[in-house]
mmCIF file of C-alpha atoms in Angstrom:
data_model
loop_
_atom_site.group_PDB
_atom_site.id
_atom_site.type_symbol
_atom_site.label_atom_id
_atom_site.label_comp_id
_atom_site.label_asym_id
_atom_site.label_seq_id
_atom_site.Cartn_x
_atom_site.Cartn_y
_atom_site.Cartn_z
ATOM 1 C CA UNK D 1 1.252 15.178 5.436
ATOM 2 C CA UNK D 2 -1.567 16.730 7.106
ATOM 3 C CA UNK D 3 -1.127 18.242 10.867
ATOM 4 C CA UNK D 4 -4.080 17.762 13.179
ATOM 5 C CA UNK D 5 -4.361 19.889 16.192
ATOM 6 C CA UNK D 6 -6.727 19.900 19.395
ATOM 7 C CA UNK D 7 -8.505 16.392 20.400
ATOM 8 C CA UNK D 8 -11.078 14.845 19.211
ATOM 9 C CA UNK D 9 -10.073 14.706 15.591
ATOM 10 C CA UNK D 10 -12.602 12.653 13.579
ATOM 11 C CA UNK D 11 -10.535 10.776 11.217
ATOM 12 C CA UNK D 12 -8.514 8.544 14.378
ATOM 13 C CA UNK D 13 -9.772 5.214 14.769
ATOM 14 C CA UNK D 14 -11.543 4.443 18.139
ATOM 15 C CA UNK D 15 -8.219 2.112 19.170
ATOM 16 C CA UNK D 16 -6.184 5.385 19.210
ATOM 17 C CA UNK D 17 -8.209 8.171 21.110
ATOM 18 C CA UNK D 18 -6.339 7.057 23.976
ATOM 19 C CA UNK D 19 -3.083 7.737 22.768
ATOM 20 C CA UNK D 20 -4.578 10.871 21.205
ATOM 21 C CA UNK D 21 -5.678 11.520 24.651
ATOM 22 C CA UNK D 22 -2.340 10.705 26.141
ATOM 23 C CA UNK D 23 -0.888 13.458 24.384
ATOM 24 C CA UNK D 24 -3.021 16.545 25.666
ATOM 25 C CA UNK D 25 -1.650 14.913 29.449
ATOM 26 C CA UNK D 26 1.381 12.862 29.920
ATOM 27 C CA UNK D 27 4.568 14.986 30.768
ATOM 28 C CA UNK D 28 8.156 14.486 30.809
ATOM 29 C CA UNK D 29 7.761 13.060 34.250
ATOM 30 C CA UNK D 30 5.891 10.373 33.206
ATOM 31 C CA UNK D 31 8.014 8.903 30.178
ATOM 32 C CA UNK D 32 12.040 9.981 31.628
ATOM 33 C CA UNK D 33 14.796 10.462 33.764
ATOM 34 C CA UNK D 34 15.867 13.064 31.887
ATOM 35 C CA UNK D 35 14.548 16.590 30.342
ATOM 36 C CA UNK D 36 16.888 19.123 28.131
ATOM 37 C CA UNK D 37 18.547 21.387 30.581
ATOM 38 C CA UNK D 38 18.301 25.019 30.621
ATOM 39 C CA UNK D 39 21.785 25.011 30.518
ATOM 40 C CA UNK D 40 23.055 22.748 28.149
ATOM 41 C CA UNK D 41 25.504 23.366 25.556
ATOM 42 C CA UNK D 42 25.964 22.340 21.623
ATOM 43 C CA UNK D 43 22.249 20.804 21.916
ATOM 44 C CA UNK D 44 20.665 19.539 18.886
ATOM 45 C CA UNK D 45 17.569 19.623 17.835
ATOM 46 C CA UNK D 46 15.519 15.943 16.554
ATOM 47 C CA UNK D 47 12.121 14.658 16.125
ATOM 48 C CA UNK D 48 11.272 10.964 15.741
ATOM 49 C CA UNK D 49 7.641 9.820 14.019
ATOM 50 C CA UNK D 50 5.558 7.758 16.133
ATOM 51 C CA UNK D 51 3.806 5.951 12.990
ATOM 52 C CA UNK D 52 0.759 4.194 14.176
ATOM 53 C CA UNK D 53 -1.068 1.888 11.234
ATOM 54 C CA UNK D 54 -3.371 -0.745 10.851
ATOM 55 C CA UNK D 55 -1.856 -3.839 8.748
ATOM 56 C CA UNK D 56 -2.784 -7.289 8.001
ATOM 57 C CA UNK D 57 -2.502 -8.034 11.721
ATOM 58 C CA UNK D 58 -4.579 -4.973 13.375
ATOM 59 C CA UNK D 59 -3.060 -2.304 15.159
ATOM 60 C CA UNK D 60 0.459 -1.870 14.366
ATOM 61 C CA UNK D 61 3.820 0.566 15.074
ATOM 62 C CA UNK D 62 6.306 1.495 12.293
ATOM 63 C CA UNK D 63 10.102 0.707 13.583
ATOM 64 C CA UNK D 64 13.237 0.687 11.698
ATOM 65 C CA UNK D 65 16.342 -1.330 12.871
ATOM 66 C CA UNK D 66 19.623 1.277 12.501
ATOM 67 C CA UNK D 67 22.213 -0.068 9.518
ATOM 68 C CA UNK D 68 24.459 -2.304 11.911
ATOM 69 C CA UNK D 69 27.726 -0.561 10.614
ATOM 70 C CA UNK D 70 26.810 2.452 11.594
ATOM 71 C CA UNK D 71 28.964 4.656 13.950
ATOM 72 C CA UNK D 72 26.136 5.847 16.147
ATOM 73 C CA UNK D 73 23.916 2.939 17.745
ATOM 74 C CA UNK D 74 24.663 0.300 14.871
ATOM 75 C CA UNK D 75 21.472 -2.506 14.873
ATOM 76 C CA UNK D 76 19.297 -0.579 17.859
ATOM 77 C CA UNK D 77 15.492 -0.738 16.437
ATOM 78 C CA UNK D 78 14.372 2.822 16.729
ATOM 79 C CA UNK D 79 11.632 5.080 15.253
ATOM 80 C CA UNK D 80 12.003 6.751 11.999
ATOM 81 C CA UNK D 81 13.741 10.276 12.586
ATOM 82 C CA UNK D 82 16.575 12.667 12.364
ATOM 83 C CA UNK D 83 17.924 16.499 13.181
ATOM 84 C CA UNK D 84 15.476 19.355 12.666
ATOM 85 C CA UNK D 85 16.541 21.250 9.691
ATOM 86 C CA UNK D 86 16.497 25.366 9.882
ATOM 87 C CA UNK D 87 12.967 26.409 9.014
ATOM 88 C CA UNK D 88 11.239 23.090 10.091
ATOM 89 C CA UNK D 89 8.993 21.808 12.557
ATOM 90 C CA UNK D 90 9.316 18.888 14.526
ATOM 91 C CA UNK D 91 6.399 17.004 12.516
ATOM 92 C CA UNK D 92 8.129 18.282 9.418
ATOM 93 C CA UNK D 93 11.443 16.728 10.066
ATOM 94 C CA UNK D 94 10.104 13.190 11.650
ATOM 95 C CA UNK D 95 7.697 12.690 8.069
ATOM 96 C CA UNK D 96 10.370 13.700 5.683
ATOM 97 C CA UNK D 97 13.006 11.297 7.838
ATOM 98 C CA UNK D 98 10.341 8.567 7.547
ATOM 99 C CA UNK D 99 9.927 9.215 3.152
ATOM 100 C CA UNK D 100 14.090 9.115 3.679
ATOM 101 C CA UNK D 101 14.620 6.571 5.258
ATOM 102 C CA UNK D 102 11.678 4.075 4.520
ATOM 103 C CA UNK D 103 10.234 5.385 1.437
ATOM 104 C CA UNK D 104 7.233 6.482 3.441
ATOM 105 C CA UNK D 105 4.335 8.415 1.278
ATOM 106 C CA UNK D 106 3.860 11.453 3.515
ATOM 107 C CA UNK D 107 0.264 12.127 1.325
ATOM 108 C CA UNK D 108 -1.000 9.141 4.001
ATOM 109 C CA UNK D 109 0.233 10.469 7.363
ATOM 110 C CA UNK D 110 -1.769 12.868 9.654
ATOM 111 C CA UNK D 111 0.106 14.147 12.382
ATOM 112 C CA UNK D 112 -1.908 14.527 15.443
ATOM 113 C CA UNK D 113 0.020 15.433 18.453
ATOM 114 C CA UNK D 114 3.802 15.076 20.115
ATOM 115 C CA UNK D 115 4.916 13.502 23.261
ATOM 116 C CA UNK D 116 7.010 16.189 25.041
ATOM 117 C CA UNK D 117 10.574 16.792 24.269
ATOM 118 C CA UNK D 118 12.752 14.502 25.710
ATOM 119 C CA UNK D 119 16.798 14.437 26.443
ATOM 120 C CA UNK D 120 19.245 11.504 25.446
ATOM 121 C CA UNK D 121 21.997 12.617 27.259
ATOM 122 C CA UNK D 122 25.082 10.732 25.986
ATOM 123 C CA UNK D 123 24.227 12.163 22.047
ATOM 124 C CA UNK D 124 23.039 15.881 24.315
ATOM 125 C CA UNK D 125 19.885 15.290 21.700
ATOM 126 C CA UNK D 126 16.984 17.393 22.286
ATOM 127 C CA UNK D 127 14.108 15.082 20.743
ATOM 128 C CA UNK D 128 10.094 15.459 19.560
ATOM 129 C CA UNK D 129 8.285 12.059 19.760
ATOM 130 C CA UNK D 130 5.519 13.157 16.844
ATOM 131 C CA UNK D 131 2.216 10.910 17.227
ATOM 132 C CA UNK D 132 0.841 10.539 14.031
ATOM 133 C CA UNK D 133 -1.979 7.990 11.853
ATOM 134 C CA UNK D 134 -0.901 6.167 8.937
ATOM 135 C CA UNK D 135 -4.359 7.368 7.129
ATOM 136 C CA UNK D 136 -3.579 6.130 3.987
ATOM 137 C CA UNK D 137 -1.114 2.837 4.676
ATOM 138 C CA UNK D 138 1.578 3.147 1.374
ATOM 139 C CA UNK D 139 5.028 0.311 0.497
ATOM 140 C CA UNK D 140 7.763 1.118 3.370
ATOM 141 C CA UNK D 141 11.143 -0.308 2.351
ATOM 142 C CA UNK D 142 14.871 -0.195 3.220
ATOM 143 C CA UNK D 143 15.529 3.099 0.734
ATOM 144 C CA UNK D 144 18.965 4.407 2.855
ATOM 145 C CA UNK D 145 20.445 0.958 3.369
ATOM 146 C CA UNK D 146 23.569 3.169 4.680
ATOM 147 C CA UNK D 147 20.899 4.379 7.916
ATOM 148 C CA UNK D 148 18.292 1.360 7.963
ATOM 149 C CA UNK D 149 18.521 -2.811 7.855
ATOM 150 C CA UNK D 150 15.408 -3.580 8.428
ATOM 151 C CA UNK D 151 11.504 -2.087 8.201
ATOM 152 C CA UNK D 152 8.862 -3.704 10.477
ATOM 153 C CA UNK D 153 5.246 -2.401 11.112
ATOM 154 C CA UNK D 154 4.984 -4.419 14.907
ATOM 155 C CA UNK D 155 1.611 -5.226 15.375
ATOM 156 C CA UNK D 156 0.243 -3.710 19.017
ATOM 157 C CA UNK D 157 -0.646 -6.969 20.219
ATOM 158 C CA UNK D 158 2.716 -8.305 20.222
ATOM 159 C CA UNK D 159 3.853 -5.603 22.161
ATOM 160 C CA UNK D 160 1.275 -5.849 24.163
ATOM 161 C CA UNK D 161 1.898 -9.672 24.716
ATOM 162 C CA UNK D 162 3.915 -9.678 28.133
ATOM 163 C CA UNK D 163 5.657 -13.127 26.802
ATOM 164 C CA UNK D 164 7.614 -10.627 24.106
ATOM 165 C CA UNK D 165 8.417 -7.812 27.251
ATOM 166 C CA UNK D 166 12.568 -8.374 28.626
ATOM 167 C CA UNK D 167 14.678 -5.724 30.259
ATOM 168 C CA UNK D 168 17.677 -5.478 29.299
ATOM 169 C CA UNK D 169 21.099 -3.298 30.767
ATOM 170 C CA UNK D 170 22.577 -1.121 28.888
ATOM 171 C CA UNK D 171 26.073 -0.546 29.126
ATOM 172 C CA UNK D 172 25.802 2.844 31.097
ATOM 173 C CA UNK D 173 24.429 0.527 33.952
ATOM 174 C CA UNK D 174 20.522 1.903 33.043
ATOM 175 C CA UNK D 175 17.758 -0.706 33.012
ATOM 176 C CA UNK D 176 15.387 -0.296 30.102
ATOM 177 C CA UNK D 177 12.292 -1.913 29.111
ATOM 178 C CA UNK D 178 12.564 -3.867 25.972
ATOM 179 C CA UNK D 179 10.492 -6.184 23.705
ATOM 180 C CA UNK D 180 11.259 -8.264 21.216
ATOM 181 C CA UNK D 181 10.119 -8.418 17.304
ATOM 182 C CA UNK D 182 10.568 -9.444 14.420
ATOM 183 C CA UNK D 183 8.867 -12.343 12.486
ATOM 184 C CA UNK D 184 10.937 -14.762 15.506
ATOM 185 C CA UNK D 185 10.759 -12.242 17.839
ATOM 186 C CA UNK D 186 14.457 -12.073 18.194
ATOM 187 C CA UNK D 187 15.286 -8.932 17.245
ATOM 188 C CA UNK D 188 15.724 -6.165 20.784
ATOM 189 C CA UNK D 189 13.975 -3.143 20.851
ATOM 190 C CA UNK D 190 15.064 -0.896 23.721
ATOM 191 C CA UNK D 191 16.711 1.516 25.247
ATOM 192 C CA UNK D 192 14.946 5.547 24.210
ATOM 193 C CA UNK D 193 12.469 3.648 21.900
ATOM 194 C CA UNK D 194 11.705 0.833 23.777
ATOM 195 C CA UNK D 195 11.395 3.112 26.583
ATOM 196 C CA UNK D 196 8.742 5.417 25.098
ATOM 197 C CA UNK D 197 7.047 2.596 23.840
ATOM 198 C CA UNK D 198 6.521 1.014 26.991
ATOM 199 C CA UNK D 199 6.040 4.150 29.079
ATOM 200 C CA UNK D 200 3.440 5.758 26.917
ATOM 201 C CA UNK D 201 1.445 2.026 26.402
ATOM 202 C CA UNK D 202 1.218 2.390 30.678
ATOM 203 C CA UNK D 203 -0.016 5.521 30.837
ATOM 204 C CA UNK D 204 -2.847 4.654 28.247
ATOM 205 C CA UNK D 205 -2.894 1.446 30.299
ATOM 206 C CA UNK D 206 -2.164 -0.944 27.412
ATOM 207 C CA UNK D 207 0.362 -2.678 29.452
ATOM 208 C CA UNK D 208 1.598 -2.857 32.789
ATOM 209 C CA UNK D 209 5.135 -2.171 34.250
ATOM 210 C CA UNK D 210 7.057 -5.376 34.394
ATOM 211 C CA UNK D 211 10.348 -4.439 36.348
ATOM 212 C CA UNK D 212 10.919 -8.935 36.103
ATOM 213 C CA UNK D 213 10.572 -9.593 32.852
ATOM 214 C CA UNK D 214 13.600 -12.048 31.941
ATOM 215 C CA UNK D 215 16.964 -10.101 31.161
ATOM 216 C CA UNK D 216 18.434 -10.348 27.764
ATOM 217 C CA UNK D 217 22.118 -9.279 26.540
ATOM 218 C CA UNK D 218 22.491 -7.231 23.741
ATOM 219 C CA UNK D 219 23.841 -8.979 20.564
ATOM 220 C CA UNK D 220 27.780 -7.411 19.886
ATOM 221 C CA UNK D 221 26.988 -5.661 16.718
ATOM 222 C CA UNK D 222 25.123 -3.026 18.662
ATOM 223 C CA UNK D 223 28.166 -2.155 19.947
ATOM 224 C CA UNK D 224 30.170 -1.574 16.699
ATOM 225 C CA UNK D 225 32.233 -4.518 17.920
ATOM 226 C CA UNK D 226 34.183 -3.283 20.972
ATOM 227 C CA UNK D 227 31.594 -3.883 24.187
ATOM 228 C CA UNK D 228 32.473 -0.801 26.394
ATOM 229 C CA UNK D 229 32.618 -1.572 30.366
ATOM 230 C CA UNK D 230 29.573 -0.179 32.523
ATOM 231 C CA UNK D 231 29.833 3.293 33.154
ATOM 232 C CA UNK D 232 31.119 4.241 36.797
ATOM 233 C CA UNK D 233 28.077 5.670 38.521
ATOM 234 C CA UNK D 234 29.794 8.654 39.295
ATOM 235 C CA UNK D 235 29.884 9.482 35.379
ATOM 236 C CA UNK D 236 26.182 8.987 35.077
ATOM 237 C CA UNK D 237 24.491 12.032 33.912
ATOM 238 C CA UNK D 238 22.075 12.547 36.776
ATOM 239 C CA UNK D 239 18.496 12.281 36.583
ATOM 240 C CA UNK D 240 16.370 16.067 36.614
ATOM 241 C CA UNK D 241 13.045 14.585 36.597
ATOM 242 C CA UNK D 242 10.361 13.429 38.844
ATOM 243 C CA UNK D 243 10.368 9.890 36.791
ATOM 244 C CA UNK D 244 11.622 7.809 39.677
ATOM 245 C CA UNK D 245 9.549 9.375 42.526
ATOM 246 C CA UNK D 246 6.659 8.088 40.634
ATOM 247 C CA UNK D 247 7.281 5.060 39.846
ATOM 248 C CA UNK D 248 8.094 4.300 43.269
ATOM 249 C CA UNK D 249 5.089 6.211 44.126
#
């Protein structure tokens, strides 16, 4: 792994300056409802790796869809990542989840920036979004089939394709952007990944907000079988960002 600081590194293709760009600006504001608390309590510490590529079809995004027996968000497509181990970085941790998880050679990956760290209240995770270039592209596989089903490198123009954009609901009552992938684009990415996917693409105005796309249900093994009831609003952790002012704005 090699860490790049400071724009303008010379080894990013032209396609990504403006995500390289995106990371010198774009706040918490701009990709959230919610930042970590001052105050919070038995916080842990994670960092997920942003993997852009370029593959067979251009311009692509390395996902992983989450074993579907697991106890934590069984089936949800997500980004390579874990906890931050004592002693580590955030960059450190999201490459050495991604040669985990997917077999990833970390030799190939530069690291050049980090979306700012972002809160998932119902795990209280405290979580780096690490931008990084797939310099040297090496086999990604299944190698922890007890944390990962499935690898896919989505290319960026099928994300970008506003016939593969839903929103779905999640069962605390949220609406998330979503897209969907997979060789029959039937797989759902959403919730925290789909929603920094789709909130970073705006600000580098890859995409535009589309609050109508067509609503989709979640399948039932992302809910490890028993489909909880939408949260009562009144048990909604409440928003501490300027996210919704702005998009209203």
């Amino acid at each position: 792994m090699t860490a790049v600081t400071g724009p303008g590194h010379p080894g990013l293709p032209g396609w990504l300056r403006p995500v390289e760009r995106a990371a010198q600006a774009i706040t918490v504001h701009d990709l959230t409802r919610f930042q970590v608390p001052d105050d919070v309590d038995g916080l842990r510490r994670s960092a997920v790796l942003v993997l852009f590529g370029e593959g067979e079809h251009g311009p692509d995004l390395l996902l992983t869809e989450r074993a579907h027996h697991m106890r934590s968000h069984p089936g949800q497509v997500s980004f390579p990542g874990g906890g931050v181990d004592p002693g580590e970085t955030p960059a450190q941790a999201a490459v050495r989840e991604g040669e985990e998880e997917v077999g990833l050679d970390a030799s190939g990956v530069e690291v050049f920036g980090a979306l700012p760290e972002l809160w998932v209240p119902p795990s209280n995770h405290a979580v780096v979004p690490v931008l990084a270039w797939w310099r040297e592209p090496s086999p990604v596989w299944v190698r922890s089939a007890d944390e990962v089903h499935a690898v896919y490198r989505v290319p960026l123009r099928e994300l970008r394709d506003p016939t593969h954009r839903i929103t779905v609901t999640g069962p605390r009552g949220w609406r998330s952007p979503g897209f969907l992938i997979g060789d029959d684009h039937d797989v759902i990415l959403w919730g925290f990944t789909g929603g920094i996917i789709a909130r970073l693409f705006e600000f580098v105005g890859w995409i535009d907000d589309l609050p109508d796309a067509p609503e989709r249900d979640l399948p039932d093994y992302m809910f490890g079988g028993a489909r909880p009831a939408t949260m009562d609003p009144g048990q909604q952790p409440v928003p501490n960002t300027e996210f919704e002012e702005r998009r209203r704005g």
